[in-house]
mmCIF file of C-alpha atoms and ligand atoms in Angstrom:
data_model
loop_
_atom_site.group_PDB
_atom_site.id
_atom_site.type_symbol
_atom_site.label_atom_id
_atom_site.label_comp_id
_atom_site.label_asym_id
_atom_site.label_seq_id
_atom_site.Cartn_x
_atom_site.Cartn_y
_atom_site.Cartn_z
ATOM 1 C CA UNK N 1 -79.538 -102.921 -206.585
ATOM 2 C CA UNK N 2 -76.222 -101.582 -205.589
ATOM 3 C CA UNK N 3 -77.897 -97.676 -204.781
ATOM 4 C CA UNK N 4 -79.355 -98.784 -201.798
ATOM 5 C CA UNK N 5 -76.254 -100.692 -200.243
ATOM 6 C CA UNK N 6 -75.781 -99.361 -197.063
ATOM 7 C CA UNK N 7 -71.980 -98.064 -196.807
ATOM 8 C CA UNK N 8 -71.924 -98.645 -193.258
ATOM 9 C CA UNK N 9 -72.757 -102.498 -193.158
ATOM 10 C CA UNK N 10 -69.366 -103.652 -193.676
ATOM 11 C CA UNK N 11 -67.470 -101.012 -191.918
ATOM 12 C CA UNK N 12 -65.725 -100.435 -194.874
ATOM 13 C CA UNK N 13 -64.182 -96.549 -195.018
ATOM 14 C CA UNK N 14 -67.332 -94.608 -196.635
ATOM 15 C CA UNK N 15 -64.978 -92.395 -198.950
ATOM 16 C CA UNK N 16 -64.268 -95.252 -200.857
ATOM 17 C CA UNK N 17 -67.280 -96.996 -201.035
ATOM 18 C CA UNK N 18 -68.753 -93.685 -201.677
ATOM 19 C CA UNK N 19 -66.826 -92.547 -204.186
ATOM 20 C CA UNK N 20 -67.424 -95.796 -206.170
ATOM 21 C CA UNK N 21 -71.088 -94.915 -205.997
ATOM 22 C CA UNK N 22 -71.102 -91.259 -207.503
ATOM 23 C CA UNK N 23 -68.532 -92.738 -210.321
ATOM 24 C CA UNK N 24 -70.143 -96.292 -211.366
ATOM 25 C CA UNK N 25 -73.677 -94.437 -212.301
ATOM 26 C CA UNK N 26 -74.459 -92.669 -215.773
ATOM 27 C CA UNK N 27 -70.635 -93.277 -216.608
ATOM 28 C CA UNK N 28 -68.316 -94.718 -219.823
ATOM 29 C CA UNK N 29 -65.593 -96.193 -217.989
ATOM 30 C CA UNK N 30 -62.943 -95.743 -220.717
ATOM 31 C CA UNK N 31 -59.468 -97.985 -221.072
ATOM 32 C CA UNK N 32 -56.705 -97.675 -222.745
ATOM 33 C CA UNK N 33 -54.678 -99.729 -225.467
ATOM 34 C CA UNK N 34 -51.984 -98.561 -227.480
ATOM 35 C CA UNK N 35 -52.117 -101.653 -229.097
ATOM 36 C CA UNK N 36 -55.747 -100.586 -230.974
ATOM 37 C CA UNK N 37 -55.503 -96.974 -230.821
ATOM 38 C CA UNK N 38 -53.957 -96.538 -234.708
ATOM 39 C CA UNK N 39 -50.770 -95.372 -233.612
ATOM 40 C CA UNK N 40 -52.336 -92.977 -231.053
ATOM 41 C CA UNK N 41 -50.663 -93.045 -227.764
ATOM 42 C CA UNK N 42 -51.855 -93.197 -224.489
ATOM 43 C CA UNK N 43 -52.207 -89.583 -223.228
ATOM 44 C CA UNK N 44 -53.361 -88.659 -226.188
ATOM 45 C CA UNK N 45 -56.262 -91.378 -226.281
ATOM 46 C CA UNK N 46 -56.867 -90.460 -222.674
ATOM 47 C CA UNK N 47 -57.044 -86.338 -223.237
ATOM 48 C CA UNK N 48 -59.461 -86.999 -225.833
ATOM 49 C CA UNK N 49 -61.972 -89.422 -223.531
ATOM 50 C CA UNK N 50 -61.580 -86.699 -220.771
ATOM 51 C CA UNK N 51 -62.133 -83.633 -223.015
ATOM 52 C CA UNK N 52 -65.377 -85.734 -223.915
ATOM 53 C CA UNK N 53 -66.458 -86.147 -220.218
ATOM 54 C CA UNK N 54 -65.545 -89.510 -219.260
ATOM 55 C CA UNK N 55 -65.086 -90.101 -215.508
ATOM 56 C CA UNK N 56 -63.543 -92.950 -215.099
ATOM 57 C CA UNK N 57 -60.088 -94.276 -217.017
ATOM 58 C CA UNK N 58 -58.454 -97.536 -216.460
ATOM 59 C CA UNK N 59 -54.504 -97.823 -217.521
ATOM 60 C CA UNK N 60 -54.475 -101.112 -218.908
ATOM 61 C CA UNK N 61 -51.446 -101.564 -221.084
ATOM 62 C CA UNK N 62 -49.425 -104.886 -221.466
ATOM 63 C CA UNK N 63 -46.172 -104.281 -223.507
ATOM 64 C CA UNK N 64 -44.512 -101.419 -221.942
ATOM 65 C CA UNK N 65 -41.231 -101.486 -219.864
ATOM 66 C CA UNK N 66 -42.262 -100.820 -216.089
ATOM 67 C CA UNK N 67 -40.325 -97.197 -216.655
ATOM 68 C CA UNK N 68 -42.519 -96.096 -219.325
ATOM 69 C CA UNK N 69 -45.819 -97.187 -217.995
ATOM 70 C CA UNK N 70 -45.073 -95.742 -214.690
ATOM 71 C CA UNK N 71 -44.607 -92.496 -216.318
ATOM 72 C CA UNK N 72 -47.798 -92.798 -218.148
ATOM 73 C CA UNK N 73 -49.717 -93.674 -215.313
ATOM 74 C CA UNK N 74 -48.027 -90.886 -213.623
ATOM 75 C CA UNK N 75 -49.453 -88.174 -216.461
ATOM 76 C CA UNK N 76 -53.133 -90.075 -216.606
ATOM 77 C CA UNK N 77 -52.883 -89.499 -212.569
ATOM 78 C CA UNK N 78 -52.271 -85.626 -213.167
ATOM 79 C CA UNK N 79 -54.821 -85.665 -216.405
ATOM 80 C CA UNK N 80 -57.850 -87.414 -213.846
ATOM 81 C CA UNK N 81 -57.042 -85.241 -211.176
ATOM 82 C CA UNK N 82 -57.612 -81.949 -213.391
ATOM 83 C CA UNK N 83 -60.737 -83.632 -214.918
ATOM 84 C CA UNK N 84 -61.914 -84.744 -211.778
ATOM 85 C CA UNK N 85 -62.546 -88.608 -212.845
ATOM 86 C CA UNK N 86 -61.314 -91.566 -211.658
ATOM 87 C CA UNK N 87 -58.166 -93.262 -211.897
ATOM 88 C CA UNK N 88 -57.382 -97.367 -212.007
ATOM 89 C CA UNK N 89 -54.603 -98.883 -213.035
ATOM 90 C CA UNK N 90 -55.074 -102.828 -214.338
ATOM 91 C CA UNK N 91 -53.208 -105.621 -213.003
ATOM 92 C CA UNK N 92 -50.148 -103.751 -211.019
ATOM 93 C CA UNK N 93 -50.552 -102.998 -207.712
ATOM 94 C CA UNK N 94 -47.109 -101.954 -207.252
ATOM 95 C CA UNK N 95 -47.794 -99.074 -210.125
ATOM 96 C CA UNK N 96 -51.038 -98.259 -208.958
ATOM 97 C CA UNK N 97 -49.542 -97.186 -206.005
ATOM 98 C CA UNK N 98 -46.937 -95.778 -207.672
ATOM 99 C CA UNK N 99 -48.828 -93.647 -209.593
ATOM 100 C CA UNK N 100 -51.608 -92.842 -206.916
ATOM 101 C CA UNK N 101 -54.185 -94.134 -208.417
ATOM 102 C CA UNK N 102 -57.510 -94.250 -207.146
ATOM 103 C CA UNK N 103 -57.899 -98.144 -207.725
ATOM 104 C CA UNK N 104 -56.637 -100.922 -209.066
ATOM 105 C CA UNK N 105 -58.480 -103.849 -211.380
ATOM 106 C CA UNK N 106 -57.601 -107.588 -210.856
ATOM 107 C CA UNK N 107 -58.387 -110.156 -213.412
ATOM 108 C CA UNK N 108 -59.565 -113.525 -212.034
ATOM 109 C CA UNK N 109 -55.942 -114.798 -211.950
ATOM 110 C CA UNK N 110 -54.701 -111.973 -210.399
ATOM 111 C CA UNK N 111 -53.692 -111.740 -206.808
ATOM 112 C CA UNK N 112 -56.784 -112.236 -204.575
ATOM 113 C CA UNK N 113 -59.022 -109.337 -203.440
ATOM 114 C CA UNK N 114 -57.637 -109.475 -199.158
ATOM 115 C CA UNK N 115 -54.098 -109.891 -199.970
ATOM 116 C CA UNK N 116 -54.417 -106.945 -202.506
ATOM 117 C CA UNK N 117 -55.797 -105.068 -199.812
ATOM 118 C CA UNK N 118 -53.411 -105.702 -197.104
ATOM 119 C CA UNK N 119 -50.998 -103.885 -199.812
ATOM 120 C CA UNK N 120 -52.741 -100.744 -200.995
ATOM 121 C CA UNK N 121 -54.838 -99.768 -197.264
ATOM 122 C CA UNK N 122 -57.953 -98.666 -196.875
ATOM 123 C CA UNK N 123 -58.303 -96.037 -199.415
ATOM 124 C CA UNK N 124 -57.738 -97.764 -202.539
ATOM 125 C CA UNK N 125 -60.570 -98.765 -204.656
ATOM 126 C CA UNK N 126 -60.342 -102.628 -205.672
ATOM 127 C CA UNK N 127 -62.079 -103.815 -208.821
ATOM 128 C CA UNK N 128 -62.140 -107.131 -210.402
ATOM 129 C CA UNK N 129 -63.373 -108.885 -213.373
ATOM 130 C CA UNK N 130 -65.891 -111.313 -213.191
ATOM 131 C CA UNK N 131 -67.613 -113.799 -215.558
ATOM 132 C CA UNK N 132 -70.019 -115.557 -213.930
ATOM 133 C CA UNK N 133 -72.143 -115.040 -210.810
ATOM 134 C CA UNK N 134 -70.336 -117.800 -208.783
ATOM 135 C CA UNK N 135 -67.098 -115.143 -209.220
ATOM 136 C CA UNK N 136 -68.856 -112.219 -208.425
ATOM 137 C CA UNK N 137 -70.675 -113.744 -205.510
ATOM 138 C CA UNK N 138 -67.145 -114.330 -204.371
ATOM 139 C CA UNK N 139 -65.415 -111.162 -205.278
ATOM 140 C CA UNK N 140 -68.057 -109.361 -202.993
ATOM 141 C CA UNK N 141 -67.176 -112.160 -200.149
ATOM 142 C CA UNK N 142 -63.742 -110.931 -200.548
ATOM 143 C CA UNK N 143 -64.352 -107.259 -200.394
ATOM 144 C CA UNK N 144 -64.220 -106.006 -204.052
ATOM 145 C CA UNK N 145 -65.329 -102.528 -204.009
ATOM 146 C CA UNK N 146 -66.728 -102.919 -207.730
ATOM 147 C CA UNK N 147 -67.123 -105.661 -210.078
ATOM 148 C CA UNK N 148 -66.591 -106.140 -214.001
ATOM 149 C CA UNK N 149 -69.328 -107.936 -215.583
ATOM 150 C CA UNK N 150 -68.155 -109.880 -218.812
ATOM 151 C CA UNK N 151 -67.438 -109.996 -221.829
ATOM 152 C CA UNK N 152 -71.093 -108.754 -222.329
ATOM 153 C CA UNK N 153 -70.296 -109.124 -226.478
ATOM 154 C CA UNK N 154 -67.325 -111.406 -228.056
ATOM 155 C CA UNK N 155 -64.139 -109.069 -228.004
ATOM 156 C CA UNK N 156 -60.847 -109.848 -229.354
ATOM 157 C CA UNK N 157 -59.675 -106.984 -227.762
ATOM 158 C CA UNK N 158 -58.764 -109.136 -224.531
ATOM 159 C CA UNK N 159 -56.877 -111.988 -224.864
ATOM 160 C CA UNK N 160 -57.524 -115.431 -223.124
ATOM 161 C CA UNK N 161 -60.851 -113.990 -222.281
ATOM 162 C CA UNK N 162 -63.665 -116.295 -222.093
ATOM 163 C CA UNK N 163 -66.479 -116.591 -224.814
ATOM 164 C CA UNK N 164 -69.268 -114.061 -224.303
ATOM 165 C CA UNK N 165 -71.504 -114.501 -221.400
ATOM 166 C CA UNK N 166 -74.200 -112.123 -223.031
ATOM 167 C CA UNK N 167 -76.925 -109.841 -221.712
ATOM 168 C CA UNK N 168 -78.269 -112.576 -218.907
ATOM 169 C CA UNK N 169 -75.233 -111.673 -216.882
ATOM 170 C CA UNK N 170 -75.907 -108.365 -217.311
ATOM 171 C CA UNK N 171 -79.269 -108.670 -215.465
ATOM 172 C CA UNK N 172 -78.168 -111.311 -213.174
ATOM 173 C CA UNK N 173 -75.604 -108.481 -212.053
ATOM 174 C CA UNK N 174 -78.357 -105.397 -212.432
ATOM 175 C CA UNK N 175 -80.850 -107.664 -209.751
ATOM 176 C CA UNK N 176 -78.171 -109.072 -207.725
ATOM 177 C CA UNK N 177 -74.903 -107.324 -207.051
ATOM 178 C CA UNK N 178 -74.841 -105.572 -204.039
ATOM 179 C CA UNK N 179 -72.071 -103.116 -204.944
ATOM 180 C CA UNK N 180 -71.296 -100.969 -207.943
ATOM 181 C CA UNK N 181 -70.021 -102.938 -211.403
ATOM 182 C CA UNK N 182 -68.938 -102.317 -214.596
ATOM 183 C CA UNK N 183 -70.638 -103.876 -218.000
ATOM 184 C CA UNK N 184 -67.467 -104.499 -220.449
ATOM 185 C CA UNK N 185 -66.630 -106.068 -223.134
ATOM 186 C CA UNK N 186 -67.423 -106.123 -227.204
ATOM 187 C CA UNK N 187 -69.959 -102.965 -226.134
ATOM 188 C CA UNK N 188 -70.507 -100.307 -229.383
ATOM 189 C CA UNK N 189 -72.365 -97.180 -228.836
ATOM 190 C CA UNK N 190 -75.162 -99.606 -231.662
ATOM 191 C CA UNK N 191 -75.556 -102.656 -229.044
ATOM 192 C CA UNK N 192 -75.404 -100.235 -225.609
ATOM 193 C CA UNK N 193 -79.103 -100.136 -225.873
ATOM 194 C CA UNK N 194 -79.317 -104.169 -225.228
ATOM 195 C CA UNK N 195 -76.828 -103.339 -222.232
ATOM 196 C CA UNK N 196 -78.814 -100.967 -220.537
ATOM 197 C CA UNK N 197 -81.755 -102.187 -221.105
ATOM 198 C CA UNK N 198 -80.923 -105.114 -218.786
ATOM 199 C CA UNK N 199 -79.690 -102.629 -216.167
ATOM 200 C CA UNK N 200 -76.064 -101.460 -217.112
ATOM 201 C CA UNK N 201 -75.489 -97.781 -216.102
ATOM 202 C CA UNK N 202 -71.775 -97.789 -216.212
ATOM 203 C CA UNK N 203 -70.304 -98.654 -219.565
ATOM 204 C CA UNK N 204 -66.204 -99.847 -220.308
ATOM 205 C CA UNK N 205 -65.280 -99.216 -223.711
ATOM 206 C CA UNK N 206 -61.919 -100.108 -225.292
ATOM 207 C CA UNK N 207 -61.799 -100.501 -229.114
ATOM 208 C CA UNK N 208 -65.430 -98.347 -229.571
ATOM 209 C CA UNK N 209 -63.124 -95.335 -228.104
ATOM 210 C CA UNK N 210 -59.803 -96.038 -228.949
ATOM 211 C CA UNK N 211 -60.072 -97.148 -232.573
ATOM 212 C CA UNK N 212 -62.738 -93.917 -233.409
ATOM 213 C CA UNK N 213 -61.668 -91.696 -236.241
ATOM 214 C CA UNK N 214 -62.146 -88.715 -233.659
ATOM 215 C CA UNK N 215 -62.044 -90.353 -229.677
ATOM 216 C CA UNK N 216 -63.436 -87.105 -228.198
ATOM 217 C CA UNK N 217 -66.703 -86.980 -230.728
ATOM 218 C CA UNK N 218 -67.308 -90.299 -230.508
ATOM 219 C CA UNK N 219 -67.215 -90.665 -226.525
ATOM 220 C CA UNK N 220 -68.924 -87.587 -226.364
ATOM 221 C CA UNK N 221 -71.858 -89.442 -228.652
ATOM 222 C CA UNK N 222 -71.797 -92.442 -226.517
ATOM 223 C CA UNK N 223 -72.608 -90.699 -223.276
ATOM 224 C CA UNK N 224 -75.445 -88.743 -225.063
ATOM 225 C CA UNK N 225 -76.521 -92.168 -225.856
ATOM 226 C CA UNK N 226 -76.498 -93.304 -222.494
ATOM 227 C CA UNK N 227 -77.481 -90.559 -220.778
ATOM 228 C CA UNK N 228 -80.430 -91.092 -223.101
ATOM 229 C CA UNK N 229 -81.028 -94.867 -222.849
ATOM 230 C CA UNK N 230 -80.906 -94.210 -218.725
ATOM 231 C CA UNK N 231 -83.662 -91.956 -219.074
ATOM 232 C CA UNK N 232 -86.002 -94.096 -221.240
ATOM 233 C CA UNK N 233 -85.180 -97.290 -219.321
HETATM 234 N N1 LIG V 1 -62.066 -107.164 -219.899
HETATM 235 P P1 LIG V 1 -63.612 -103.971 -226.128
HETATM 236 S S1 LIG V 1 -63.471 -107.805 -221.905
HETATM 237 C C1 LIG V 1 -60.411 -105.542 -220.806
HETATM 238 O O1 LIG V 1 -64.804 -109.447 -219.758
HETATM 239 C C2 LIG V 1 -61.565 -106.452 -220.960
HETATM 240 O O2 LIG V 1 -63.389 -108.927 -218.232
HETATM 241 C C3 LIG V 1 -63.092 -107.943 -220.273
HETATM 242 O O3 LIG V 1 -62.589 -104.457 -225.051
HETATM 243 C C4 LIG V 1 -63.819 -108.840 -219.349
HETATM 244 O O4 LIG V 1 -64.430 -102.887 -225.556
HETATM 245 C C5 LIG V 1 -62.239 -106.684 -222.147
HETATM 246 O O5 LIG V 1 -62.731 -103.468 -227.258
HETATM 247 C C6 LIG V 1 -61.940 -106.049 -223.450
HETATM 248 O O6 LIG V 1 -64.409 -105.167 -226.559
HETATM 249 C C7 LIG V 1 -62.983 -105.079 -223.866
#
């Protein structure tokens, strides 16, 4: 399992190896959408997830002009930083540094993992969605500082995503991957038990968060839930 990868084996820098550690355990890793946040927008869906406790928040958003999301990702940057959690920004490596954000996420069409580096240095955290073990085997090759592991669940919150891969990848990832990942993907705060139970201890949520009634109660619910499913499994 990913706790006991030594930091020092790849002579990667230890802050950001290290910080992926202390972030990727016990954590929702929350996204946003203003696509499925009922007319909600970003900050606000983001204050809310903070004010709940969750450390880590991905800036994934699609339709916006580059001016508007940069100034988004500019106020999530200043929201993390007060709330101490983690900042990645999906798919733009030109905004993620923009915004100084603590990572950035590549899908599996994105650019690949070394050229992404030689972009954002040493200190940016690199993430990237993976759907099968012969991609994450390879994303780790490549240097990936974390890994996304899905869709665990069908989603239609992602478009031209694959079908479901279910709870075997989940437990291919929790015995195999040697650095931190990310469970995601069609996960409720009722099927996080099934997650978990196959080793997940870092949970992405879009639509469970983003659609709630109240997004701070119900991501405050969901990491009593895992807090208590970590315990008992
Ligand atoms: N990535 P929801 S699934 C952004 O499998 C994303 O890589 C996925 O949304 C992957 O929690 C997904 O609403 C969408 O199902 C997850």
């Amino acid at each position: 399992r990913y706790s006991l990868y030594d930091v020092s084996k790849k002579g990667l820098t230890t802050t950001r190896k290290e910080k992926v550690l202390s972030y990727f355990t016990n954590n929702i890793y929350g996204l946003t959408a203003s696509k499925y946040s009922r007319g909600r927008d970003n900050i606000t869906v983001v204050k809310a997830m903070l004010k709940a406790g969750v450390k880590i928040i991905q800036y994934r958003e699609k339709k916006y002009t580059r001016k508007i999301m940069l100034k988004e990702a500019r106020e999530i940057r200043k929201l993390t930083r007060e709330y101490n959690a983690l900042f990645i920004v999906n798919d733009y490596i030109d905004l993620a540094i923009m915004s100084e954000a603590d990572g950035i996420h590549l899908g599996q069409d994105d650019w690949p993992v070394q050229d992404t580096r030689s972009i954002v240095g040493e200190n940016m955290i690199i993430g990237v969605s993976t759907h099968a073990p012969a991609q994450a085997e390879e994303a780790i090759r490549n240097g990936a500082d974390y890994l996304g592991i899905g869709p665990v669940f069908s989603t239609n919150t992602k478009e031209d995503v694959c079908d479901a891969v279910g709870t075997e990848y989940v437990k291919y990832a929790a015995e195999n991957a040697e650095i931190p990942w990310v469970a995601i993907g069609g996960i409720k705060e009722h099927n996080m038990y099934h997650v978990c139970k196959n080793g997940a201890r870092c949970i992405a949520m879009v639509t469970e968060l983003t659609m709630a009634d109240d997004i701070e109660k119900k991501a405050q619910s969901v990491l009593r839930t895992l807090e208590e499913l970590a315990k008992n499994s």
